[in-house]
Structure formats: C-alpha cells, structure tokens
Coordinates of C-alpha atoms in Angstrom, one line a residue:
Chain A
X298 CA 86.8 123.5 107.7
X299 CA 87.6 120.2 109.4
X300 CA 84.7 120.7 111.9
X301 CA 82.1 121.4 109.2
X302 CA 79.4 118.9 108.3
X303 CA 79.5 117.3 104.9
X304 CA 76.5 119.4 103.9
X305 CA 78.3 122.6 105.0
X306 CA 81.5 121.5 103.1
X307 CA 79.4 120.9 99.9
X308 CA 77.8 124.3 100.3
X309 CA 81.2 125.9 100.7
X310 CA 82.4 124.2 97.6
X311 CA 79.4 125.2 95.5
X312 CA 79.5 128.8 96.7
X313 CA 83.2 128.9 95.9
X314 CA 84.2 129.9 99.5
X315 CA 86.9 127.3 99.1
X316 CA 87.9 124.9 96.4
X317 CA 88.2 121.1 96.8
X318 CA 92.0 121.5 96.3
X319 CA 92.1 123.9 99.3
X320 CA 89.9 121.6 101.4
X321 CA 92.1 118.6 100.5
X322 CA 95.3 120.6 101.3
X323 CA 93.8 121.5 104.6
X324 CA 93.3 117.9 105.6
X325 CA 96.7 116.8 104.2
X326 CA 98.3 119.5 106.3
X327 CA 96.4 118.3 109.4
X328 CA 97.5 114.7 108.7
X329 CA 101.1 115.9 108.6
X330 CA 100.7 117.9 111.7
X331 CA 98.9 115.4 113.9
X332 CA 99.2 111.9 112.6
X333 CA 102.6 111.1 113.9
X334 CA 101.2 110.8 117.4
X335 CA 97.9 109.1 116.3
X336 CA 99.2 106.7 113.6
X337 CA 95.7 106.6 111.9
X338 CA 97.0 106.6 108.3
X339 CA 99.1 103.8 106.9
X340 CA 99.3 105.3 103.4
X341 CA 98.7 109.0 102.5
X342 CA 97.8 109.4 98.8
X343 CA 98.5 113.1 98.5
X344 CA 99.2 113.3 94.8
X345 CA 96.2 111.2 93.8
X346 CA 94.0 113.2 96.2
X347 CA 95.0 116.5 94.7
X348 CA 94.4 115.2 91.2
X349 CA 90.9 114.0 92.3
X350 CA 90.3 117.4 94.0
X351 CA 91.2 119.3 90.8
X352 CA 88.8 117.1 88.8
X353 CA 86.1 117.8 91.4
X354 CA 86.8 121.6 91.1
X355 CA 86.4 121.4 87.3
X356 CA 83.1 119.6 87.7
X357 CA 81.8 122.1 90.3
X358 CA 82.9 125.0 88.0
X359 CA 80.7 123.5 85.3
X360 CA 77.8 123.3 87.7
X361 CA 78.0 119.5 87.7
X362 CA 78.5 117.0 90.5
X363 CA 76.5 115.8 93.5
X364 CA 76.4 116.3 97.3
X365 CA 79.8 114.5 97.8
X366 CA 81.7 116.0 94.9
X367 CA 85.1 117.4 96.1
X368 CA 84.7 116.1 99.7
X369 CA 87.7 114.2 101.1
X370 CA 87.5 110.8 102.8
X371 CA 89.8 108.0 104.1
X372 CA 89.4 104.3 103.2
X373 CA 90.0 101.5 105.7
X374 CA 93.0 99.7 104.4
X375 CA 91.1 96.6 103.4
X376 CA 89.3 98.1 100.5
X377 CA 91.3 97.5 97.3
X378 CA 92.4 100.7 95.7
X379 CA 93.8 100.3 92.2
X380 CA 97.5 101.1 92.1
X381 CA 97.6 101.9 95.8
X382 CA 98.9 99.5 98.5
X383 CA 96.1 97.7 100.3
X384 CA 97.9 96.1 103.3
X385 CA 95.0 95.1 105.6
X386 CA 97.2 95.8 108.6
X387 CA 99.4 92.8 107.7
X388 CA 103.0 92.0 106.8
X389 CA 101.4 89.5 104.5
X390 CA 100.1 92.3 102.3
X391 CA 102.8 94.9 103.0
X392 CA 103.8 94.7 99.3
X393 CA 100.4 94.3 97.8
X394 CA 99.5 97.0 95.3
X395 CA 95.8 96.3 94.5
X396 CA 95.3 95.7 90.8
X397 CA 91.6 96.8 90.9
X398 CA 89.2 98.9 92.9
X399 CA 86.6 97.7 95.5
X400 CA 83.0 98.3 94.5
X401 CA 82.6 101.0 97.1
X402 CA 85.8 102.7 96.1
X403 CA 84.5 102.9 92.5
X404 CA 81.2 104.3 93.7
X405 CA 82.7 106.9 96.0
X406 CA 85.2 107.9 93.3
X407 CA 82.3 108.2 90.9
X408 CA 80.5 110.4 93.5
X409 CA 83.5 112.8 93.2
X410 CA 85.0 112.1 96.7
X411 CA 88.7 112.6 97.2
X412 CA 90.7 109.8 98.7
X413 CA 93.2 111.2 101.3
X414 CA 94.7 107.8 102.0
X415 CA 94.3 104.4 103.6
X416 CA 93.8 104.1 107.4
X417 CA 95.0 101.6 110.0
X418 CA 93.2 98.6 111.3
X419 CA 93.7 95.4 113.3
X420 CA 95.4 92.8 111.1
X421 CA 92.8 91.4 108.7
X422 CA 90.2 93.2 110.9
X423 CA 90.8 90.7 113.7
X424 CA 90.8 92.7 116.9
X425 CA 89.0 95.3 119.1
X426 CA 91.8 97.8 119.7
X427 CA 93.9 98.3 116.5
X428 CA 96.9 97.0 118.4
X429 CA 97.3 93.9 116.2
X430 CA 98.3 96.0 113.1
X431 CA 101.7 95.3 111.5
X432 CA 102.0 99.1 111.3
X433 CA 101.7 99.7 115.0
X434 CA 98.8 100.7 117.2
X435 CA 96.6 103.7 116.4
X436 CA 95.9 105.9 119.4
X437 CA 92.6 107.4 120.6
X438 CA 92.5 111.2 120.0
X439 CA 90.5 111.6 123.3
X440 CA 93.5 110.2 125.2
X441 CA 96.5 109.0 123.3
X442 CA 97.4 106.4 126.1
X443 CA 94.1 104.7 125.2
X444 CA 93.0 102.5 122.2
X445 CA 90.6 103.9 119.7
X446 CA 88.8 100.5 119.5
X447 CA 89.0 98.2 116.6
X448 CA 89.2 96.9 114.1
X449 CA 88.4 100.2 112.3
X450 CA 90.6 102.2 114.7
X451 CA 92.3 104.2 111.9
X452 CA 89.0 105.2 110.5
X453 CA 87.6 106.5 113.8
X454 CA 90.9 108.2 114.9
X455 CA 91.2 110.0 111.6
X456 CA 87.6 111.3 111.7
X457 CA 87.6 112.1 115.5
X458 CA 90.8 114.1 115.1
X459 CA 89.6 116.0 112.0
X460 CA 92.2 114.2 109.7
X461 CA 89.3 113.2 107.4
X462 CA 85.7 114.4 107.4
X463 CA 84.4 110.9 107.1
X464 CA 85.8 107.4 106.5
X465 CA 84.8 104.0 105.3
X466 CA 85.0 101.0 107.7
X467 CA 83.9 97.4 108.1
X468 CA 82.1 95.5 110.8
X469 CA 82.3 91.7 111.3
X470 CA 81.5 91.6 115.0
X471 CA 81.5 95.3 116.0
X472 CA 84.4 96.8 114.2
X473 CA 82.5 99.9 113.2
X474 CA 80.3 100.4 116.2
X475 CA 82.8 99.7 119.1
X476 CA 85.5 102.1 117.7
X477 CA 82.8 104.7 116.9
X478 CA 81.6 104.4 120.6
X479 CA 85.1 104.8 122.0
X480 CA 85.9 107.9 120.0
X481 CA 82.5 109.8 120.1
X482 CA 81.5 109.1 116.5
X483 CA 78.4 108.0 114.6
X484 CA 79.0 104.6 112.9
X485 CA 76.6 102.5 110.9
X486 CA 76.9 98.8 109.9
X487 CA 74.2 98.2 107.3
X488 CA 72.2 95.0 106.8
X489 CA 74.3 92.1 105.5
X490 CA 74.2 92.3 101.7
X491 CA 73.2 96.0 101.5
X492 CA 76.7 97.1 100.5
X493 CA 78.9 95.0 98.1
X494 CA 81.9 93.2 99.5
X495 CA 83.6 93.1 96.1
X496 CA 87.2 94.2 96.6
X497 CA 87.0 94.1 100.4
X498 CA 89.6 91.7 101.8
X499 CA 87.5 88.9 103.3
X500 CA 87.6 88.0 107.0
X501 CA 84.3 86.1 107.7
X502 CA 82.2 86.2 104.6
X503 CA 78.8 85.5 106.2
X504 CA 79.3 88.4 108.7
X505 CA 81.5 91.1 107.0
X506 CA 79.7 94.3 106.0
X507 CA 81.0 97.7 104.9
X508 CA 79.8 100.9 106.4
X509 CA 80.7 104.5 107.5
X510 CA 82.0 106.4 110.4
X511 CA 81.2 110.1 110.6
X512 CA 80.4 112.9 113.0
X513 CA 76.7 112.7 112.6
X514 CA 73.8 110.6 111.3
X515 CA 73.3 113.2 108.6
X516 CA 76.9 112.8 107.3
X517 CA 76.7 109.0 107.6
X518 CA 73.4 109.0 105.6
X519 CA 75.0 110.9 102.7
X520 CA 77.9 108.6 102.3
X521 CA 76.0 105.3 102.9
X522 CA 73.6 106.5 100.2
X523 CA 76.5 106.5 97.7
X524 CA 77.8 103.1 98.9
X525 CA 74.7 101.0 99.1
X526 CA 73.2 99.0 96.3
X527 CA 73.3 95.9 94.2
X528 CA 76.5 94.6 92.6
X529 CA 76.7 91.4 90.6
X530 CA 80.3 90.8 91.7
X531 CA 79.3 90.0 95.3
X532 CA 77.1 86.9 95.2
X533 CA 75.5 87.8 98.6
X534 CA 74.7 91.4 97.7
X535 CA 71.0 92.0 97.8
X536 CA 69.0 93.1 94.7
X537 CA 66.7 95.6 96.3
X538 CA 66.2 99.4 95.9
X539 CA 68.1 101.6 98.4
X540 CA 65.9 103.8 100.6
X541 CA 66.3 107.6 100.5
X542 CA 68.3 108.0 103.8
X543 CA 68.5 111.8 103.7
X544 CA 64.7 111.9 103.3
X545 CA 64.2 109.5 106.2
X546 CA 66.3 111.7 108.6
X547 CA 63.4 114.2 109.1
X548 CA 60.7 111.6 109.9
X549 CA 58.8 112.1 113.1
X550 CA 59.6 109.5 115.7
X551 CA 56.4 109.9 117.7
X552 CA 54.9 106.5 118.2
X553 CA 58.2 104.7 117.6
X554 CA 58.5 101.6 119.7
X555 CA 61.9 101.1 121.2
X556 CA 62.9 97.8 122.9
X557 CA 65.4 97.7 125.7
X558 CA 66.8 94.1 126.1
X559 CA 67.4 93.2 129.7
X560 CA 70.5 91.2 128.6
X561 CA 72.2 94.4 127.5
X562 CA 71.9 96.1 130.9
X563 CA 73.2 93.3 133.2
X564 CA 76.5 92.5 134.9
X565 CA 79.7 94.0 133.6
X566 CA 78.1 97.2 132.3
X567 CA 79.8 100.3 133.7
X568 CA 77.3 102.3 135.8
X569 CA 78.3 105.6 134.0
X570 CA 77.7 104.0 130.6
X571 CA 74.3 102.7 131.9
X572 CA 73.3 106.1 133.2
X573 CA 74.2 107.8 129.9
X574 CA 72.3 105.2 127.8
X575 CA 69.3 105.4 130.2
X576 CA 69.3 109.2 129.8
X577 CA 69.4 109.0 126.0
X578 CA 66.5 106.5 126.1
X579 CA 64.5 108.9 128.3
X580 CA 65.3 111.7 125.8
X581 CA 63.9 109.7 123.0
X582 CA 60.8 109.0 125.1
X583 CA 60.2 112.8 125.5
X584 CA 60.4 113.0 121.7
X585 CA 57.4 110.7 121.6
X586 CA 58.9 107.2 121.4
X587 CA 57.7 104.5 123.7
X588 CA 60.1 102.3 125.7
X589 CA 59.4 98.5 126.1
X590 CA 61.5 96.0 128.0
X591 CA 62.3 93.0 125.8
X592 CA 64.2 89.7 126.1
X593 CA 67.0 88.4 123.9
X594 CA 67.6 85.3 125.9
X595 CA 70.3 83.8 123.8
X596 CA 72.6 86.9 124.0
X597 CA 75.1 85.1 126.3
X598 CA 75.7 82.6 123.5
X599 CA 76.6 85.2 120.8
X600 CA 80.3 85.6 121.7
X601 CA 80.8 81.8 121.8
X602 CA 78.9 81.4 118.5
X603 CA 80.9 84.1 116.8
X604 CA 84.3 82.6 117.9
X605 CA 83.4 79.4 116.1
X606 CA 81.8 80.9 113.0
X607 CA 84.2 83.8 112.4
X608 CA 87.5 81.8 112.8
X609 CA 86.1 79.0 110.7
X610 CA 85.3 81.3 107.8
X611 CA 88.6 83.2 108.4
X612 CA 90.7 80.0 108.2
X613 CA 89.1 79.2 104.9
X614 CA 89.3 82.7 103.5
X615 CA 92.9 83.2 104.6
X616 CA 94.0 80.0 102.9
X617 CA 94.4 82.1 99.8
X618 CA 97.5 83.7 101.2
X619 CA 100.0 81.0 100.2
X620 CA 103.0 83.0 99.0
X621 CA 102.3 82.0 95.4
X622 CA 100.1 84.6 93.7
X623 CA 100.6 87.8 95.8
X624 CA 101.7 88.9 99.2
X625 CA 104.6 87.8 101.3
X626 CA 106.8 84.9 100.2
X627 CA 109.5 83.4 102.4
X628 CA 113.1 83.4 101.2
X629 CA 114.5 80.3 99.6
X630 CA 111.7 77.7 100.2
X631 CA 113.0 74.1 100.3
X632 CA 109.8 72.7 98.8
X633 CA 106.2 73.6 98.2
X634 CA 105.1 72.8 101.7
X635 CA 107.9 74.8 103.2
X636 CA 106.9 77.7 100.9
X637 CA 103.3 77.6 102.2
X638 CA 104.2 77.2 105.9
X639 CA 107.0 79.7 106.2
X640 CA 105.3 82.3 104.0
X641 CA 102.2 82.1 106.2
X642 CA 104.2 81.8 109.4
X643 CA 106.2 84.9 108.6
X644 CA 103.4 86.9 107.0
X645 CA 100.7 86.6 109.7
X646 CA 100.8 88.1 113.2
X647 CA 99.8 86.3 116.3
X648 CA 96.1 87.2 116.5
X649 CA 95.6 86.1 112.9
X650 CA 97.4 82.8 113.6
X651 CA 95.3 82.2 116.7
X652 CA 92.1 82.6 114.7
X653 CA 93.3 80.4 111.8
X654 CA 94.2 77.8 114.3
X655 CA 90.8 77.9 116.1
X656 CA 89.0 77.9 112.7
X657 CA 91.0 74.9 111.4
X658 CA 90.4 73.1 114.7
X659 CA 86.6 73.5 114.7
X660 CA 86.3 72.5 111.1
X661 CA 88.6 69.5 111.4
X662 CA 87.5 65.9 111.3
X663 CA 85.7 64.8 114.4
X664 CA 84.9 68.3 115.7
X665 CA 82.8 69.8 112.8
X666 CA 79.4 68.7 114.2
X667 CA 80.2 69.6 117.8
X668 CA 81.5 73.1 117.1
X669 CA 80.7 74.4 113.6
X670 CA 77.3 72.8 113.0
X671 CA 76.2 73.5 116.6
X672 CA 77.3 77.2 116.3
X673 CA 75.3 77.5 113.1
X674 CA 72.2 76.2 115.0
X675 CA 72.7 78.6 117.9
X676 CA 73.2 81.3 115.3
X677 CA 69.6 80.7 114.3
X678 CA 68.4 80.8 117.9
X679 CA 70.0 84.2 118.2
X680 CA 68.4 85.4 114.9
X681 CA 65.0 84.1 116.1
X682 CA 65.3 86.1 119.3
X683 CA 65.5 89.3 117.2
X684 CA 62.7 88.2 114.9
X685 CA 60.5 87.8 117.9
X686 CA 61.6 91.1 119.4
X687 CA 60.9 92.9 116.2
X688 CA 57.2 91.7 116.3
X689 CA 56.9 94.0 119.3
X690 CA 59.3 96.9 118.7
X691 CA 60.7 98.9 115.8
X692 CA 64.2 99.5 117.1
X693 CA 66.3 97.9 119.8
X694 CA 68.4 100.2 122.0
X695 CA 71.3 99.5 124.4
X696 CA 74.9 100.3 125.1
X697 CA 77.5 99.7 122.3
X698 CA 80.2 98.6 124.8
X699 CA 80.4 97.8 128.5
X700 CA 82.9 100.6 129.2
X701 CA 84.9 103.5 127.7
X702 CA 88.2 103.3 125.9
X703 CA 90.8 101.1 127.7
X704 CA 94.6 101.7 127.9
X705 CA 97.0 100.5 125.3
X706 CA 98.4 97.1 126.2
X707 CA 95.7 96.5 128.9
X708 CA 94.1 93.5 127.2
X709 CA 96.7 92.3 124.7
X710 CA 97.8 89.4 126.8
X711 CA 94.4 87.9 127.2
X712 CA 92.6 87.1 124.0
X713 CA 89.4 86.0 125.7
X714 CA 89.0 89.3 127.6
X715 CA 89.6 91.1 124.3
X716 CA 86.9 89.0 122.6
X717 CA 84.4 89.9 125.3
X718 CA 84.6 93.6 124.1
X719 CA 82.1 92.7 121.4
X720 CA 79.5 91.2 123.7
X721 CA 76.7 93.7 122.7
X722 CA 77.7 94.1 119.0
X723 CA 78.2 90.6 117.7
X724 CA 74.6 89.4 117.7
X725 CA 73.6 92.0 115.0
X726 CA 76.3 90.5 112.7
X727 CA 75.1 86.9 113.4
X728 CA 71.5 87.9 112.5
X729 CA 72.6 90.2 109.6
X730 CA 70.8 93.2 111.1
X731 CA 71.7 96.9 110.6
X732 CA 73.1 98.5 113.7
X733 CA 74.7 101.8 114.6
X734 CA 76.5 103.5 117.4
X735 CA 76.0 107.2 118.3
X736 CA 77.6 109.2 121.1
X737 CA 75.4 109.7 124.2
X738 CA 77.6 110.9 126.9
X739 CA 81.1 111.0 128.5
X740 CA 82.7 109.4 131.5
X741 CA 86.0 111.0 132.8
X742 CA 86.4 112.8 129.5
X743 CA 85.9 109.7 127.4
X744 CA 83.0 109.1 125.0
X745 CA 80.1 106.7 125.6
X746 CA 78.3 105.0 122.7
X747 CA 74.6 104.1 122.3
X748 CA 73.7 101.2 120.1
X749 CA 70.6 101.0 117.9
X750 CA 69.7 97.8 116.1
X751 CA 67.0 97.6 113.4
X752 CA 65.1 95.2 111.2
X753 CA 66.7 94.0 108.0
X754 CA 67.1 96.9 105.6
X755 CA 65.8 99.5 108.1
X756 CA 68.9 101.7 107.9
X757 CA 66.7 104.7 107.2
X758 CA 64.9 104.3 110.4
X759 CA 68.1 103.9 112.5
X760 CA 69.5 107.0 110.9
X761 CA 66.2 108.8 111.6
X762 CA 66.3 107.9 115.3
X763 CA 70.0 108.8 115.5
X764 CA 69.3 112.2 113.8
X765 CA 66.3 112.9 116.0
X766 CA 68.5 112.4 119.1
X767 CA 71.3 114.5 117.6
X768 CA 68.9 117.4 117.1
X769 CA 68.3 117.5 120.9
X770 CA 71.8 116.6 122.1
X771 CA 75.3 117.8 121.4
X772 CA 77.5 114.8 122.3
X773 CA 78.2 114.3 118.6
X774 CA 79.5 117.8 118.3
X775 CA 82.1 117.4 121.0
X776 CA 85.7 117.4 119.9
X777 CA 88.9 116.2 121.7
X778 CA 90.5 119.4 122.8
X779 CA 93.9 118.9 121.2
X780 CA 92.3 118.5 117.7
X781 CA 89.4 121.0 117.8
Chain B
X278 CA 91.4 72.8 129.4
X279 CA 94.3 73.1 127.1
X280 CA 95.5 71.3 123.9
X281 CA 98.6 69.2 123.8
X282 CA 101.5 70.5 121.8
X283 CA 101.0 67.5 119.5
X284 CA 97.4 68.6 118.8
X285 CA 98.6 72.2 118.1
X286 CA 101.3 70.9 115.7
X287 CA 98.7 68.8 113.9
X288 CA 96.3 71.7 113.5
X289 CA 99.1 74.0 112.4
X290 CA 100.0 71.4 109.7
X291 CA 96.4 71.2 108.5
X292 CA 96.5 75.1 108.2
X293 CA 99.9 75.0 106.6
X294 CA 101.0 77.5 109.2
X295 CA 104.6 77.6 110.3
X296 CA 104.9 78.1 114.1
X297 CA 108.0 78.2 116.3
X298 CA 108.2 76.4 119.7
X299 CA 107.3 79.5 121.7
X300 CA 104.2 80.0 119.6
X301 CA 103.2 76.3 119.9
X302 CA 103.5 76.5 123.7
X303 CA 101.4 79.7 124.1
X304 CA 98.8 78.5 121.6
X305 CA 98.2 75.3 123.5
X306 CA 97.0 77.3 126.4
X307 CA 95.3 80.1 124.4
X308 CA 93.4 77.7 122.1
X309 CA 92.3 75.9 125.3
X310 CA 91.0 79.1 126.7
X311 CA 89.1 80.0 123.5
X312 CA 87.6 76.5 123.3
X313 CA 86.6 76.9 126.9
X314 CA 84.8 80.1 125.9
X315 CA 82.9 78.4 123.1
X316 CA 82.1 75.3 125.1
X317 CA 79.0 77.1 126.3
X318 CA 77.4 76.2 123.0
X319 CA 77.3 72.5 123.9
X320 CA 74.6 73.2 126.5
X321 CA 72.2 74.9 124.1
X322 CA 69.2 72.9 123.1
X323 CA 69.3 72.7 119.3
X324 CA 67.6 69.4 118.7
X325 CA 65.0 70.7 116.2
X326 CA 67.0 73.7 114.9
X327 CA 68.1 74.1 111.3
X328 CA 71.7 75.4 111.0
X329 CA 71.9 78.9 109.7
X330 CA 74.6 79.4 107.1
X331 CA 73.5 82.8 105.7
X332 CA 72.0 85.7 107.7
X333 CA 69.3 86.3 105.2
X334 CA 68.6 82.7 104.3
X335 CA 69.2 83.5 100.7
X336 CA 69.9 81.0 98.0
X337 CA 72.7 81.3 95.4
X338 CA 71.9 83.8 92.7
X339 CA 72.2 82.5 89.1
X340 CA 73.4 84.6 86.1
X341 CA 73.5 84.2 82.4
X342 CA 76.3 82.0 81.2
X343 CA 78.3 84.7 79.4
X344 CA 81.9 85.9 79.7
X345 CA 82.0 89.0 82.0
X346 CA 85.7 89.0 82.9
X347 CA 88.4 90.6 80.8
X348 CA 91.9 89.0 80.6
X349 CA 94.0 90.7 83.3
X350 CA 96.7 88.1 83.6
X351 CA 99.5 90.5 83.2
X352 CA 98.3 92.9 85.8
X353 CA 97.7 90.1 88.3
X354 CA 101.1 88.4 87.7
X355 CA 102.9 91.8 88.0
X356 CA 102.3 91.5 91.8
X357 CA 103.2 87.9 92.1
X358 CA 106.4 87.0 94.1
X359 CA 107.7 85.0 91.2
X360 CA 106.1 84.6 87.7
X361 CA 107.5 83.7 84.3
X362 CA 106.1 83.2 80.9
X363 CA 102.6 83.7 82.2
X364 CA 103.0 81.1 84.9
X365 CA 103.5 81.3 88.7
X366 CA 106.8 79.8 89.8
X367 CA 107.0 77.5 92.9
X368 CA 109.6 75.0 94.0
X369 CA 109.8 71.8 92.0
X370 CA 107.0 69.4 93.0
X371 CA 107.8 66.5 90.6
X372 CA 111.2 64.9 90.9

C-alpha cells in the first residue's frame, strides 16, 4: 500500500479493499520498523491518527468525503497542531504544545486526511541538510550515510522511505526543492501568498511559503489543491481563485516555450547532473515543447541577497522567543536581561544564532543602507530578470542542485559552503515565483532533481509539465531498495 | 575580513543573545565569512532601483474594524513558563 499513488489509495478506500484504519496502521508499523535508522519523525501521533482514520472510515461508509479522505500524511514540525508539540527542530520549542492549528492543518484535517505525526527539520528551517535539528540529523533513505537535504529533510525522508504517502513542507530558499531533489521526490513551492502562513512558525516572512512533497506531480496536485487559497489571518495571503490543478495535469504541452538560463548550467554543476537535466529537456522537446536559451544575469547575486534579507527577517521574527510567553526559559534568571539572554542562548542552536547575529548586524545602525536596503534593491533586479525572461518563455528549466546528496558532516563546519547549496533555488523565493523539483535521473545510485520555475500563480502549468514528463519517464517511480 | 570580538559582543547584546567565549570567537570568523559572501552586493549598480520589500509588490490589506478574535488567554498562558493571576511572571524590573 505504501507504494500506491494517492488516487490508488483513495480508490482502495472507496472500494473497501482496505479501511483507513488498516492503511494508517500499515504506515505506523513501517514507522516503527524503519524510522529508528532514518530519524524522520520527531513526534508520532498514533492515537490521534487512528481516531482520524476511524472518522474517515465512517465518512466513507456513508458515501461521503473527498479524494483525500482517509489518506495519511506527515506535517513538517513547524506547522502548529493543536494539542501536539510543535518543536520546529529547536530546544527553544521542545516544550511547546501548540494551542491552535495552522491554516493548512485545518484544511487538510477538514479534507479527511490522517496526521501520522510531525517530521524533522533543520532548526527553525535554517539549513540545507537537516543536521541542525535539536533532535539529531535525519538520514537519506537512498544512502543512510548521506543527508536528505533540508530544511524539510524529515518530510522527504518519510515520503521517500514509504513512512508517509505524502508530507507538507516549507520553502524559504529551497527547503522543499533541494531535499526533494536529493531523495528522488516531487516537491512544489507555490507562489508567495498562494498558501496561508497562519500557524506556520515564521523564519523569513517575505520568502516563506508552504508546499508539498510527494511521489508524483499527480499526488502533489491533489494535496496542494486542498492547501491553497485565501485566508484572512495571513496578511500576505492572496485573494484569488485557485486553479484546478488536477484538470491542468492533462493539458497538452505542445508549443510550450521552455527557457534554459545559461547561469544555471555553468561552473560547479556536476556533469552527471547536467547530463540528466539535458536529457530531460530533450525529452520535453520530443513532447512538443521548444527550448530557448535565456539569461538571468543577476543570478550570482541571489545567494548574497538572500543572506541579508533572510537573516534580517529571521532576527526580527525570532525576537519573540524571549522566555516569557512560551518556549524555553533559563533557570533562576538574575534579572530581565539575563532572562532574555540566557533563555535565547540556551534555547537556540549554533546555526540559528549565526543567522540572528547576521540579521541583527545588517539591520543595525550604520549598516542598514549598505546591506539591507541594497539587498532589497538587488532583489528587484533579480525579480526583473525573471519578468523579462517570462516575456519570452512559459517555464524556466534547470537543475535543482549542483550535485547529489552529500555525506553527513561533510559541510557542517563551513556555513558559507552550506549556503551555496541553494544557488539555483533561492532566486524563485526572492521573486515570489512558484517552482518545483522532479526526479530526472540518478548518479551512482543517488537521485538527481530537475527544477521548473513558473510565472506567478502558474502552479497548474508547472504540475502539467512535471506530469507530462512523468508519463514518459519512471525516475519518480524508483524506490530506495531497502524500503521498497 | 573578520569582526572583532568586541563587535560580536555588541551585536549579541543588541539581539539579547547569550554567547560563551568559544561561540564569540568562532562567530567573529564566521560572521566575517558571511559578510564576505554578501559583500558582492556592494558592486551591483542600483542607483535608480526601488527597494523590493514584498515579492508581489502588494499593499497591506484592510479589513472591517470588528472583533474577530476570541479570548484564549487561559489556553495561551497554560504553556507559559511562569504565569499567575492572568499575568506573565518575569524577574522584578522596578526596585
């Protein structure tokens, strides 16, 4: 059952071949069997899951429910879940039992989905390897000596190993796409504002966006459909109808104009990754798409821009963790300043501290114009590059990452090397564009990801292109042998 | 490029972030490395560029001035490190 598509699972539930309770028990058993080695789950909510499964079974028995009723999923541990710990990979929130649900948790609960548990992540979503989690690193099911990518490493490891059929995730600079690429999954980061951020622990508010990791574009489309839409409680959520993603999947891609940015195929790109991405582009060409070389000249500035904007916003967002209202508080504070400083010093890990420090520095008196304001200007240059490119092409295609999954511990000593992991993914966040990663090959047994970037609110088209490719390829159907 | 330990201490104070000596030392190098990375921004020509604060260039949305929140003080204070009589407790600030 764990290798079935969401549509096949829904069909199995409706035709009573199995119940939601049986399906849920199957995944809970797999978590018990396999997760000790992978460490993808931080909290397993078995009791709650079985209660949700029974409710789904009752609905199905009455002939009610929708395409997701009774299907299990895992939530990244930064989506608040009422009554369940939401730790965000941090000691700071190790004792935090969320007193309300995130908007997307409400929506997916209402769609009848069953929450198996909360999955691991880099602390406060700051990282590209899931090694900064307070709960220890998550391992890549394709090779447990390697990282699954990050920050949504728990989401991808759980789905890639069949410990959940699908999972929610978030992407601030590549945190859905890079881990999806490193584990052979399909991941989509929607347009900024497409999905409500209400109840999602904030990292960088002008970049954060929630999305999905799944085994196929078809599965991702189903879940994204249920998550997207307007919500008053997120002031940046966009009031605009949601496209019918399932309907878009079947569109003909003949005549589609695909742009290949020269900056995404330059130095640093692993030749095997390049070959796989080139082959996938050629495959799309045989399906009737046209390939056009394009230029995104400000691409080299995207990582520097991000490492001003994101830490600046993070330092401001994370000021709420002060040891007063929730989260970690130090023992026996001498005074209020000591309470703040020690609670934060003890509660945050080293990567989070680094980013708070960078953010505080670039926002501080005398440096604001040189760093923060300048970064916001360059951000517009980067967004303008895309606007110009989308006058010529419908979709932009390139690699998601420069290489395949790296070894645990390989990059932890050098923050700057780790930051460069997101060189191809960050620009889409800065410009607020939808983007996805789909598997397009393997190198030495490790998955390779292909990135697609679209115009604002063009998620349907991205899913369409991904689905068209997945109809003529089987990279998305590959499983790591030990978990098949 | 690296920051002096004095600069690191000052920024840590602004962020109300407690750091030990080892962390201060390693941060003075690491912050320097990261600032070296972002230094590329200074060479970009942005003379006539308007700063971009929001990816969709959206304004703030208004709403009707009506109460939409319910009183959840008890639920929120139940997870506080220290609360009493509906108030959050902190060390004495007025002598």
